Coordinates of C-alpha atoms and ligand atoms in Angstrom, one line a residue:
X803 CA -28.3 -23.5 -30.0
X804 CA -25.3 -23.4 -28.0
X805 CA -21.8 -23.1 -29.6
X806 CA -18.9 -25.5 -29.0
X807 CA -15.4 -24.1 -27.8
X808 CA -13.7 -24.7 -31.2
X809 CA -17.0 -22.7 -33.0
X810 CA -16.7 -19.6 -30.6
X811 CA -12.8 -19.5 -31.1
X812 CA -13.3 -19.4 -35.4
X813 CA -15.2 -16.2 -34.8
X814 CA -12.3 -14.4 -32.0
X815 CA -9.9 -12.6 -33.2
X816 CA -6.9 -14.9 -32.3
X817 CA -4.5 -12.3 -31.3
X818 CA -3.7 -13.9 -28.1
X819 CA -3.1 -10.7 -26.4
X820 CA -4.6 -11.6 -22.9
X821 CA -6.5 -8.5 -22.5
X822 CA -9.7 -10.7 -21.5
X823 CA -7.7 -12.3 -18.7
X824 CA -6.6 -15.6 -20.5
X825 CA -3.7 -16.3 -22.3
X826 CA -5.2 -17.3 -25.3
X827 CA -8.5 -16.6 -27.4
X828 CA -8.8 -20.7 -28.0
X829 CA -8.8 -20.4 -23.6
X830 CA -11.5 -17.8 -23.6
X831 CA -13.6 -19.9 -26.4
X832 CA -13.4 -22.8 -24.1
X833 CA -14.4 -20.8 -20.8
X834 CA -17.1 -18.5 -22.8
X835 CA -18.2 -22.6 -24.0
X836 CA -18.5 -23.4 -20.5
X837 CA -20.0 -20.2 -19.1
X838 CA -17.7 -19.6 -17.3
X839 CA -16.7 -15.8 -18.8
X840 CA -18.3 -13.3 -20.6
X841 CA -18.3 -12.3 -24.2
X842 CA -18.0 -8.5 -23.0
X843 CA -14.4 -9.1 -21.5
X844 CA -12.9 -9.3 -25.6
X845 CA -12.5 -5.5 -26.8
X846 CA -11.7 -7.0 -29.8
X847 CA -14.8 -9.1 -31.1
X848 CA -16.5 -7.9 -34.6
X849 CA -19.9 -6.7 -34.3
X850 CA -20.9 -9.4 -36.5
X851 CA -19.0 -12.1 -34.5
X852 CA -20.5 -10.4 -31.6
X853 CA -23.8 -10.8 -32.8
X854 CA -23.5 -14.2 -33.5
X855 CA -21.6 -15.2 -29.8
X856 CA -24.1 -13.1 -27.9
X857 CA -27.0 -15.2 -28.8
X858 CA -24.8 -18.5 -28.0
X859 CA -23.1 -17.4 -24.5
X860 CA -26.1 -15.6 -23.5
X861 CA -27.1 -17.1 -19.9
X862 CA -30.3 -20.0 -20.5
X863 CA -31.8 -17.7 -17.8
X864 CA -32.2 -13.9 -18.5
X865 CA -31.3 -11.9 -16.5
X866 CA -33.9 -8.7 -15.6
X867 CA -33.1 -5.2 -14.2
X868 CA -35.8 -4.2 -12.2
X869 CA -35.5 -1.1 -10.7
X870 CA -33.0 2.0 -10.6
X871 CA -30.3 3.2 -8.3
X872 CA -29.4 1.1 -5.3
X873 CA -32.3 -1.1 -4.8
X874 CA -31.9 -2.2 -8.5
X875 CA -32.6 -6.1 -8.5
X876 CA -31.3 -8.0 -11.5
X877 CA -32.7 -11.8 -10.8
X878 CA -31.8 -14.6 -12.9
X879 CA -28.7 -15.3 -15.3
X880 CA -28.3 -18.3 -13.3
X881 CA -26.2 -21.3 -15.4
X882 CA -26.1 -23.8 -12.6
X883 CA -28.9 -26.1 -10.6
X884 CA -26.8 -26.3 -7.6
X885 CA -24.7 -24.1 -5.9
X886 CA -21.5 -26.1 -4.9
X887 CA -21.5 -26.8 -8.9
X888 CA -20.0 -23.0 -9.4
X889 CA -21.4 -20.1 -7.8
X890 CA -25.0 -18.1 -8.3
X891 CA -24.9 -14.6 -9.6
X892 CA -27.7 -12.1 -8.8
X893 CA -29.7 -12.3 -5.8
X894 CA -32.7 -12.5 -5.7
X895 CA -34.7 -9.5 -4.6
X896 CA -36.9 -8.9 -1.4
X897 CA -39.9 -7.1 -1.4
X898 CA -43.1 -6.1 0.8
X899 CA -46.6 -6.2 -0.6
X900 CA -49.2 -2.9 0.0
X901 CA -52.3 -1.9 -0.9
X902 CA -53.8 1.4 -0.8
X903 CA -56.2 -0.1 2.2
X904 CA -53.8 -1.2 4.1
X905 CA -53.2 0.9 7.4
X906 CA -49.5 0.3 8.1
X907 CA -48.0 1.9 4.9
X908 CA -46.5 4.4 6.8
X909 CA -45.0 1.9 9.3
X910 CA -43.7 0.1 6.5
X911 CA -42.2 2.3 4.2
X912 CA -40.1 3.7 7.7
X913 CA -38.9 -0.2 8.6
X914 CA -37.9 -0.1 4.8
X915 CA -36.0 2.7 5.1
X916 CA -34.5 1.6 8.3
X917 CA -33.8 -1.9 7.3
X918 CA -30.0 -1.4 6.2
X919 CA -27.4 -4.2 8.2
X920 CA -23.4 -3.9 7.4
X921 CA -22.1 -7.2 7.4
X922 CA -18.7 -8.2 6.3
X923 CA -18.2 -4.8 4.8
X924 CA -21.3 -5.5 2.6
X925 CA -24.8 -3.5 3.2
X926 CA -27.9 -5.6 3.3
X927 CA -31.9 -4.7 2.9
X928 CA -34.8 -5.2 1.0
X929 CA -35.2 -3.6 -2.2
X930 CA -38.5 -3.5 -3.0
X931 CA -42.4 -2.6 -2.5
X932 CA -44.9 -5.0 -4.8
X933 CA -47.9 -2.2 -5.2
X934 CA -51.2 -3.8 -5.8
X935 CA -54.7 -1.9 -6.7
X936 CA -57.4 -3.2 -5.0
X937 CA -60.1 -1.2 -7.7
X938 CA -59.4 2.0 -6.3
X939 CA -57.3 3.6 -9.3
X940 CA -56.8 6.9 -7.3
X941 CA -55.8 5.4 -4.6
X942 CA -53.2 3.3 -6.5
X943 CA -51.4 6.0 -7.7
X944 CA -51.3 8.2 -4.6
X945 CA -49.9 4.9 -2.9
X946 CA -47.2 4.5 -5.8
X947 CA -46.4 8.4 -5.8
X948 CA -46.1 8.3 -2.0
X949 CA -43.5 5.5 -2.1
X950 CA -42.0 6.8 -4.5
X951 CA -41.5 10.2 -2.3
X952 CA -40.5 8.6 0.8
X953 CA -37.8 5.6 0.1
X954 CA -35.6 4.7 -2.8
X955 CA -37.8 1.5 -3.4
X956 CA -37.7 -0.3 -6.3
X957 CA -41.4 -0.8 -7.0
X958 CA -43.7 -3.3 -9.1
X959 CA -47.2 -2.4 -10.3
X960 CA -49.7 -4.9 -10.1
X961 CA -53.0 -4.6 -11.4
X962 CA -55.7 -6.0 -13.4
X963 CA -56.8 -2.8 -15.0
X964 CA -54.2 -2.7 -18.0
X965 CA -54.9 1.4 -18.1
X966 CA -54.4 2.4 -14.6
X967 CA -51.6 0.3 -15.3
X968 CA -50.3 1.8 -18.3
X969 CA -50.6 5.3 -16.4
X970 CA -49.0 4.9 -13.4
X971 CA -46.1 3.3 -15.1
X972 CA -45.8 6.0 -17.5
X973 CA -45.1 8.4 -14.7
X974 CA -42.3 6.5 -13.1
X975 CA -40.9 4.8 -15.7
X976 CA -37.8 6.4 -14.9
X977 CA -37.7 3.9 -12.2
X978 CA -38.3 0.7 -14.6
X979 CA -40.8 -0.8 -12.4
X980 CA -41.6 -4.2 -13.0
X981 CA -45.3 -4.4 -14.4
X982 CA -47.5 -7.2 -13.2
X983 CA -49.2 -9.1 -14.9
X984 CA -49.4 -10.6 -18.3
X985 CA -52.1 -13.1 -18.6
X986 CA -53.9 -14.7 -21.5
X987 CA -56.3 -12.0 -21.4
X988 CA -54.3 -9.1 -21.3
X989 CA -50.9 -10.2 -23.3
X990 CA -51.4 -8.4 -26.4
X991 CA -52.5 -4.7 -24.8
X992 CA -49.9 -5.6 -22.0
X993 CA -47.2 -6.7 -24.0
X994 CA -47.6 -3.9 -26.6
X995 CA -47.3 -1.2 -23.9
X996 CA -44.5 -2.8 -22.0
X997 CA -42.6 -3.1 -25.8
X998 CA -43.1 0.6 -25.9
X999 CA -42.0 1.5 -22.9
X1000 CA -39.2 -0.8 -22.5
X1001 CA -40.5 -2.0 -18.8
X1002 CA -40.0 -5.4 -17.4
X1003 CA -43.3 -6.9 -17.7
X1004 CA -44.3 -10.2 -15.4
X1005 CA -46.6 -12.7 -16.9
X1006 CA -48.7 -14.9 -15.3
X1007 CA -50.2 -18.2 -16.0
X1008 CA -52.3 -20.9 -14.2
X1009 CA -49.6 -23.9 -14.8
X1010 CA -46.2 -24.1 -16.4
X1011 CA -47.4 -25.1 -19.5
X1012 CA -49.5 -21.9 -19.6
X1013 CA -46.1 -19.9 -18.9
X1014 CA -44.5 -21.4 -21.7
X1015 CA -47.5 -20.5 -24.0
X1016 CA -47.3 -17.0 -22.9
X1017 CA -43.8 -16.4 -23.0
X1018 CA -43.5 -17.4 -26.3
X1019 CA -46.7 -15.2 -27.4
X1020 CA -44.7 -12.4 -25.5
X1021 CA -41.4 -13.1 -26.9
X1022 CA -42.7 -13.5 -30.0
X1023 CA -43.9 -9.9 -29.9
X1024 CA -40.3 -8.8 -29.6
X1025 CA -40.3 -8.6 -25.6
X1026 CA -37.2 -10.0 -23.8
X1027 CA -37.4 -9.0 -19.8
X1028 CA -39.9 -11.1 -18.5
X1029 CA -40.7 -12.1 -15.3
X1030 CA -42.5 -15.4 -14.3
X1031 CA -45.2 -16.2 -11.8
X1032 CA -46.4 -19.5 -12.1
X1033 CA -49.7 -18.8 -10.2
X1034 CA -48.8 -21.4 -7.5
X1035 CA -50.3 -19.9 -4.1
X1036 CA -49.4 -23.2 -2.0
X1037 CA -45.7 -24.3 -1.0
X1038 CA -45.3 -27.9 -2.4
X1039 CA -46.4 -26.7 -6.0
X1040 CA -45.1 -23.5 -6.0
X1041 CA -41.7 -25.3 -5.1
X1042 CA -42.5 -28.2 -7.5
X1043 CA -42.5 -25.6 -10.3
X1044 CA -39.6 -23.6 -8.9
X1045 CA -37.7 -26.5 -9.5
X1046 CA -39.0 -27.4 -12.9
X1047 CA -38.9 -24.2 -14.4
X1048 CA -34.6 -24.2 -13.1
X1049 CA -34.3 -27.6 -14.9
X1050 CA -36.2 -26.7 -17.8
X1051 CA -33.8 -23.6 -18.8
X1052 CA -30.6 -25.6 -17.8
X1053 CA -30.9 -28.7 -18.2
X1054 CA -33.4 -28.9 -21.5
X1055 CA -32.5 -25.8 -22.8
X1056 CA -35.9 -24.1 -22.7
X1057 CA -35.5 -21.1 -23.6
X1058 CA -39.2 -20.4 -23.2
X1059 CA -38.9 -20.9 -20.1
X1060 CA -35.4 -19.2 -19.0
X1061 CA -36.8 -15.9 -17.3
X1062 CA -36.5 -15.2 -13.6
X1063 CA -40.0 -15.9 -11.6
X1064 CA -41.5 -13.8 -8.7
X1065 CA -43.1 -16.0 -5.6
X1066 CA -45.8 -14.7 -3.2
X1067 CA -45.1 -16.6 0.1
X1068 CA -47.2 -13.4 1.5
X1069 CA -50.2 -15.4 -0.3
X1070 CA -49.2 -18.5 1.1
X1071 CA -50.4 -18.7 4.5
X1072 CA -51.4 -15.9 7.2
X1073 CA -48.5 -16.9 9.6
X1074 CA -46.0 -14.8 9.1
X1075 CA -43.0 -17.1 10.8
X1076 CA -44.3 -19.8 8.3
X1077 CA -44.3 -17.2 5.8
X1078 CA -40.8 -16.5 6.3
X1079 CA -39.6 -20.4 5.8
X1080 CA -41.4 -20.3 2.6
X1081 CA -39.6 -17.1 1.7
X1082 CA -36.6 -19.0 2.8
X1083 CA -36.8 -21.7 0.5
X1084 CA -37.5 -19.7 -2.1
X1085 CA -34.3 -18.0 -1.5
X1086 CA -32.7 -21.6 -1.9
X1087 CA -34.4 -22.6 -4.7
X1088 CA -35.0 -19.9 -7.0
X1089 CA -37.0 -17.7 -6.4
X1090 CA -36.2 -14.1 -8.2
X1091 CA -38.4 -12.1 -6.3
X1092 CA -39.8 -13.2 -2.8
X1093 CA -42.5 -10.8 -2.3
X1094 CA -43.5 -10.8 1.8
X1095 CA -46.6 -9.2 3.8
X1096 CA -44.7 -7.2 5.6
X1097 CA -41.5 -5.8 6.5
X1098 CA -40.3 -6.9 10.1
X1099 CA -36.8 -7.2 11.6
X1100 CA -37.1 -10.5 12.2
X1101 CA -38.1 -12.2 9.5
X1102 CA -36.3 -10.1 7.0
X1103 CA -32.7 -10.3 8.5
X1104 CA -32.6 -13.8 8.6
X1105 CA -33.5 -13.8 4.7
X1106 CA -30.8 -11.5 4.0
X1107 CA -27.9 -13.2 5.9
X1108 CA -29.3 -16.7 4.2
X1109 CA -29.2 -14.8 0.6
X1110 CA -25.7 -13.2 1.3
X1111 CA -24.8 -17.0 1.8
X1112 CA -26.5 -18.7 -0.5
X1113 CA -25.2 -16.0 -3.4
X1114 CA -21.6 -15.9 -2.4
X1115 CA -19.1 -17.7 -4.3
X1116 CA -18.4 -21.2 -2.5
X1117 CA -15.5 -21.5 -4.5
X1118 CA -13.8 -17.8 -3.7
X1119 CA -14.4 -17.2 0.3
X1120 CA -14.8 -13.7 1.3
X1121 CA -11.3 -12.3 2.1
X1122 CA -10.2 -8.7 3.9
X1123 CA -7.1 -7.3 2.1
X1124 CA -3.6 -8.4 3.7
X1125 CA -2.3 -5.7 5.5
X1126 CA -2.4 -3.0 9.1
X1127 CA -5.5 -2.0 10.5
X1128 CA -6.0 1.0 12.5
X1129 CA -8.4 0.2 15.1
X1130 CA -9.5 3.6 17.8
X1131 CA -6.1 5.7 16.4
X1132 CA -3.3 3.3 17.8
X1133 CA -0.1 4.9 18.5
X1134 CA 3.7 3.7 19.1
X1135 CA 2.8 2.1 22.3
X1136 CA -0.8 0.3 21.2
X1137 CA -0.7 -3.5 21.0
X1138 CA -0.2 -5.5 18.0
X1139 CA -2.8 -8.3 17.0
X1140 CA -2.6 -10.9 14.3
X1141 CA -5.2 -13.1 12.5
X1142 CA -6.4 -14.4 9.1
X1143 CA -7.8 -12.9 6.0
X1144 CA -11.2 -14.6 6.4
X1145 CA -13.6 -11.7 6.3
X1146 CA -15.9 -13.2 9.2
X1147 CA -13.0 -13.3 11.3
X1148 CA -11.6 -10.0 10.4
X1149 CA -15.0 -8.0 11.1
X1150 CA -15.5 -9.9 14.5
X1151 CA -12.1 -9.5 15.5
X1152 CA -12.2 -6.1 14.4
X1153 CA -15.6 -5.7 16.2
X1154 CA -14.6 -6.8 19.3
X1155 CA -11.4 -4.6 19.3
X1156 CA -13.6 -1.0 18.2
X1157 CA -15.9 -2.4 21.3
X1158 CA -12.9 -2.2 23.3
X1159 CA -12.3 1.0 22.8
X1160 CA -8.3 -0.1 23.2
X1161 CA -6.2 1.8 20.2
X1162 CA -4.9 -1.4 18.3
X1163 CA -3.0 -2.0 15.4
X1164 CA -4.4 -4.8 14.0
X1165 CA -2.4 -6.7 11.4
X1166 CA -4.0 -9.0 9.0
X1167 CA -2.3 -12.0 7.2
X1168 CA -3.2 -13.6 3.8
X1169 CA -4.6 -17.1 4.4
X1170 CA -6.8 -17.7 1.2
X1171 CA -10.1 -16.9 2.9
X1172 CA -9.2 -19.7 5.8
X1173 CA -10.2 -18.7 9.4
X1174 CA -7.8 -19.4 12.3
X1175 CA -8.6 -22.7 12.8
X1176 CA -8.7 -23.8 9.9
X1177 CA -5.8 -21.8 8.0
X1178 CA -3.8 -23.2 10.8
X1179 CA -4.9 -26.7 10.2
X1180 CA -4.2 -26.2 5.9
X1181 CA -1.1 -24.6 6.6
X1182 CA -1.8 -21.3 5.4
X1183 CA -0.9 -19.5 9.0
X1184 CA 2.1 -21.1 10.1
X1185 CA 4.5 -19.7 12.3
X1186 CA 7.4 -18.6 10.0
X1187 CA 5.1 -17.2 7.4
X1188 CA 3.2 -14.9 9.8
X1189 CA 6.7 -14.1 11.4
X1190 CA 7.9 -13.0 7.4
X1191 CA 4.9 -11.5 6.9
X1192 CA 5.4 -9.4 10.7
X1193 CA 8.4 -8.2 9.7
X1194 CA 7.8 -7.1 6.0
X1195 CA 4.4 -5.7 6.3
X1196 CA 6.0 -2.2 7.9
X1197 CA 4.5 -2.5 11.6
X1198 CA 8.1 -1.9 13.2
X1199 CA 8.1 1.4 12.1
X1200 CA 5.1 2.3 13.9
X1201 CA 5.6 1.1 17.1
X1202 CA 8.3 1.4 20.2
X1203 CA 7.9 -2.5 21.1
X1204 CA 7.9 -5.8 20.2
X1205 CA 4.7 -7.4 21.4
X1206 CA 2.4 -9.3 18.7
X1207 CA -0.8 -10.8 19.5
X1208 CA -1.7 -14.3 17.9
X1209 CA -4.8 -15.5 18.3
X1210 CA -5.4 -18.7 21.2
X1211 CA -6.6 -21.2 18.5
X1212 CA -2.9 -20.6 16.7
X1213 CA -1.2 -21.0 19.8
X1214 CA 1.2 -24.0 18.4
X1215 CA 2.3 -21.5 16.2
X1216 CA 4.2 -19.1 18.9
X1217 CA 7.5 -20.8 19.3
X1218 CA 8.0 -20.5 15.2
X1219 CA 7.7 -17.6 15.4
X1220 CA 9.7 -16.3 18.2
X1221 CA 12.5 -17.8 15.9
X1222 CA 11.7 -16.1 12.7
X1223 CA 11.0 -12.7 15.0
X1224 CA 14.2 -12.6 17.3
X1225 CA 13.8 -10.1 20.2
X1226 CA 10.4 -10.7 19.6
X1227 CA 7.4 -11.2 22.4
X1228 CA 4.8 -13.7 21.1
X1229 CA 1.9 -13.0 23.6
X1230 CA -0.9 -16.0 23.0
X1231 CA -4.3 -13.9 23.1
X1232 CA -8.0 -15.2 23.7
X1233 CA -9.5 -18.6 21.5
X1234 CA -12.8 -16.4 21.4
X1235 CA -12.9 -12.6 20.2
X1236 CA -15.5 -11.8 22.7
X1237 CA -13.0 -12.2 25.0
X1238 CA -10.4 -9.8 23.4
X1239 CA -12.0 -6.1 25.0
X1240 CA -11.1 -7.6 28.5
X1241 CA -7.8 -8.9 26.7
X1242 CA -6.6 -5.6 25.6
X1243 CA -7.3 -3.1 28.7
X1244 CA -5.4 -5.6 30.6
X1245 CA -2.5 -5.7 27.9
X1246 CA 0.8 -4.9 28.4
X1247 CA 3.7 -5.4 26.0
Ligands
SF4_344 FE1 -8.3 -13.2 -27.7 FE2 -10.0 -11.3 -27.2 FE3 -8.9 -12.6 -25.2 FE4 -7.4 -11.0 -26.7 S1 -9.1 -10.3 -25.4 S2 -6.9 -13.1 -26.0 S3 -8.4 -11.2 -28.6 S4 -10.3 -13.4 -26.7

């Protein structure tokens, strides 16, 4: 049961010291109340208090590593229904399924490994391969053990056979590969071996009340990282119980049912475009694992922009650190340009410049996150603030003019700032960055 504020803060140490990044332990009883920190920030907590706070401000959804390494997914630990309500943690996980008949494993294993897109200074790509035996035992493992050699997959085992299980997870269980899956039948072999071995173990039941009864059989055996799969093969349902099981853990409080769940939109329908709007509203709504038929380029790119959206803070936008950017190895006579911190706007204005192939310092001003437009519009890129900021961020030591660049959008701001920079040439640049290669080889201060 959860713990009020005033509970948590009789079991702090009430030093005050700050060290967790609020002023005061009652502060950090309130926000640890609310969910909003985590116990693990206090140095200072008793192991018994700590015992007794872990069970209360642990998330109503677990969360569960699957995997090692970089393509480690850790789904769940959710604590909101919506997004706008606060932000969602840990996204969920992309994966391919393959069998050992399947002809393509080769082809698929290469797009895996070539699937890696840098956007706004973060790396996407899939993370996973769902391995299924199709009775073949052998083959199973020479599938697994091939994966294995070629990419840095994280992998989940699916089979009905609990022994071929069992053996091909004890040879890469250095990899913590999810196992797949728990049912009725199985739970008490299953569960024992996944106890044992300290692997994630996926359950699956024919209906949510089914779930429930299994969890609590598994977690009742002492097993905490589960993984549910609700056995939903057709949109509206699998949706419907999507949905259900989210409310169920937050707002009811089940914590039979507070695990993260793997979705097969791959077993949904034999389109694959339709297969990727399924996988897409999974990725809304909340799906842990969105397991696919196949990797392609696009299907999966879309699903990793929409899950870098969907899992980034709405409340905190992606910023670019205030300061001088180097762009091609400016020099004293290279042009000066100035924008916003907004990280989509930095990367595409710094795109556009690289493309250029113009050596460009490249100055960029704090705006909380705003981009030109906007920060304009709020205030937060005004004339004599980016003039301050021109002349205190050191870029008149590195150059033998005084040009600056402001973007066209800001264009009302030039005549501000021609007063807080006298001497000063405020040159009004392109609205769009596509424009700014043609910009710059025509430039002159
Ligand atoms: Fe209190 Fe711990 Fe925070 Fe210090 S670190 S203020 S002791 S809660």
């Amino acid at each position: 049961m959860a713990l009020t504020g005033i509970q948590i803060f009789k079991l702090l140490p009430k030093t005050n010291c700050g060290e967790c990044g609020t002023p005061t332990c009652l502060a950090f009883a309130m926000n640890l109340a609310a969910g909003k920190t985590e116990l693990d920030l206090c140095p200072y907590v008793s192991d018994e208090a700590r015992e007794q706070l872990a069970e209360a401000s642990a998330p109503p959804i677990r969360s569960v590593a699957i995997g090692a390494g970089e393509t480690e997914v850790k789904p769940g630990g959710e604590t909101v229904m919506f997004r706008h309500e606060k932000t969602f943690y840990n996204p969920c996980g992309i994966a391919c399924l393959v069998t050992p008949d399947q002809s393509d494993v080769d082809a698929q294993i290469a797009w895996f490994n070539a699937m890696k897109y840098e956007r706004v200074g973060l790396m996407l790509r899939p993370e996973m391969f769902c391995v299924k035996d199709t009775g073949d035992a052998a083959a199973f493992e020479a599938l697994v053990d091939k994966i294995v050699a070629e990419c840095d997959a994280s992998i989940t085992l699916m089979s009905d056979n609990v022994e071929t299980l069992k053996k091909v997870a004890d040879k890469i269980k250095q990899y913590k590969p999810l196992l797949y899956a728990a049912t009725e039948a199985n739970a008490d072999d299953l569960g024992a071996y996944a106890l044992e071995s300290g692997l994630p173990l996926a359950l699956k039941a024919e209906n949510i009340e089914g779930v429930q009864a299994l969890t609590e059989k598994l977690t009742g055996m002492g097993l905490k990282d589960l993984v549910i799969d609700t056995g939903s093969r057709e949109l509206k349902a699998a949706f419907e119980d999507s949905i259900a099981l989210r409310r169920a853990a937050l707002v009811q409080q089940n914590k039979a049912l507070g695990f993260p769940t793997i979705v097969f939109p791959c077993e949904m329908t034999q389109n694959y475009l339709e297969e990727a709007l399924m996988a897409s509203t999974f990725v809304a709504k909340y799906g842990g694992i969105i397991v696919l038929s196949a990797f392609r380029a696009e299907t999966v790119f879309p699903l990793l922009l929409q899950r870098l959206n969907i899992y980034t803070d709405p409340q905190r936008p992606m910023t670019q650190e205030e300061g001088i950017y180097e762009i091609n190895n400016p020099g004293p006579d290279s042009p000066v340009a100035v924008t916003t911190n907004f990280s989509l706007t930095y990367f595409i204005v710094a795109g556009e410049v690289e493309a250029s192939r113009v050596p460009t310092w490249l100055l960029i001003k704090d705006s909380e996150g705003l981009s030109v437009l906007t920060a304009w519009a709020a205030g937060k890129f005004a004339g004599d603030d980016v003039g301050m900021f021109i002349k205190k961020c050191g870029i008149e030591e590195k150059i033998n003019h005084k040009s600056v660049i402001i973007p066209g959008y800001a264009a009302a701001i030039s005549g501000e700032m021609e007063e807080e920079l006298p001497g000063w040439n405020v040159q009004i640049g392109p609205r769009e960055a596509a424009h700014l290669p043609k910009y710059l080889k025509d430039w002159s201060a």
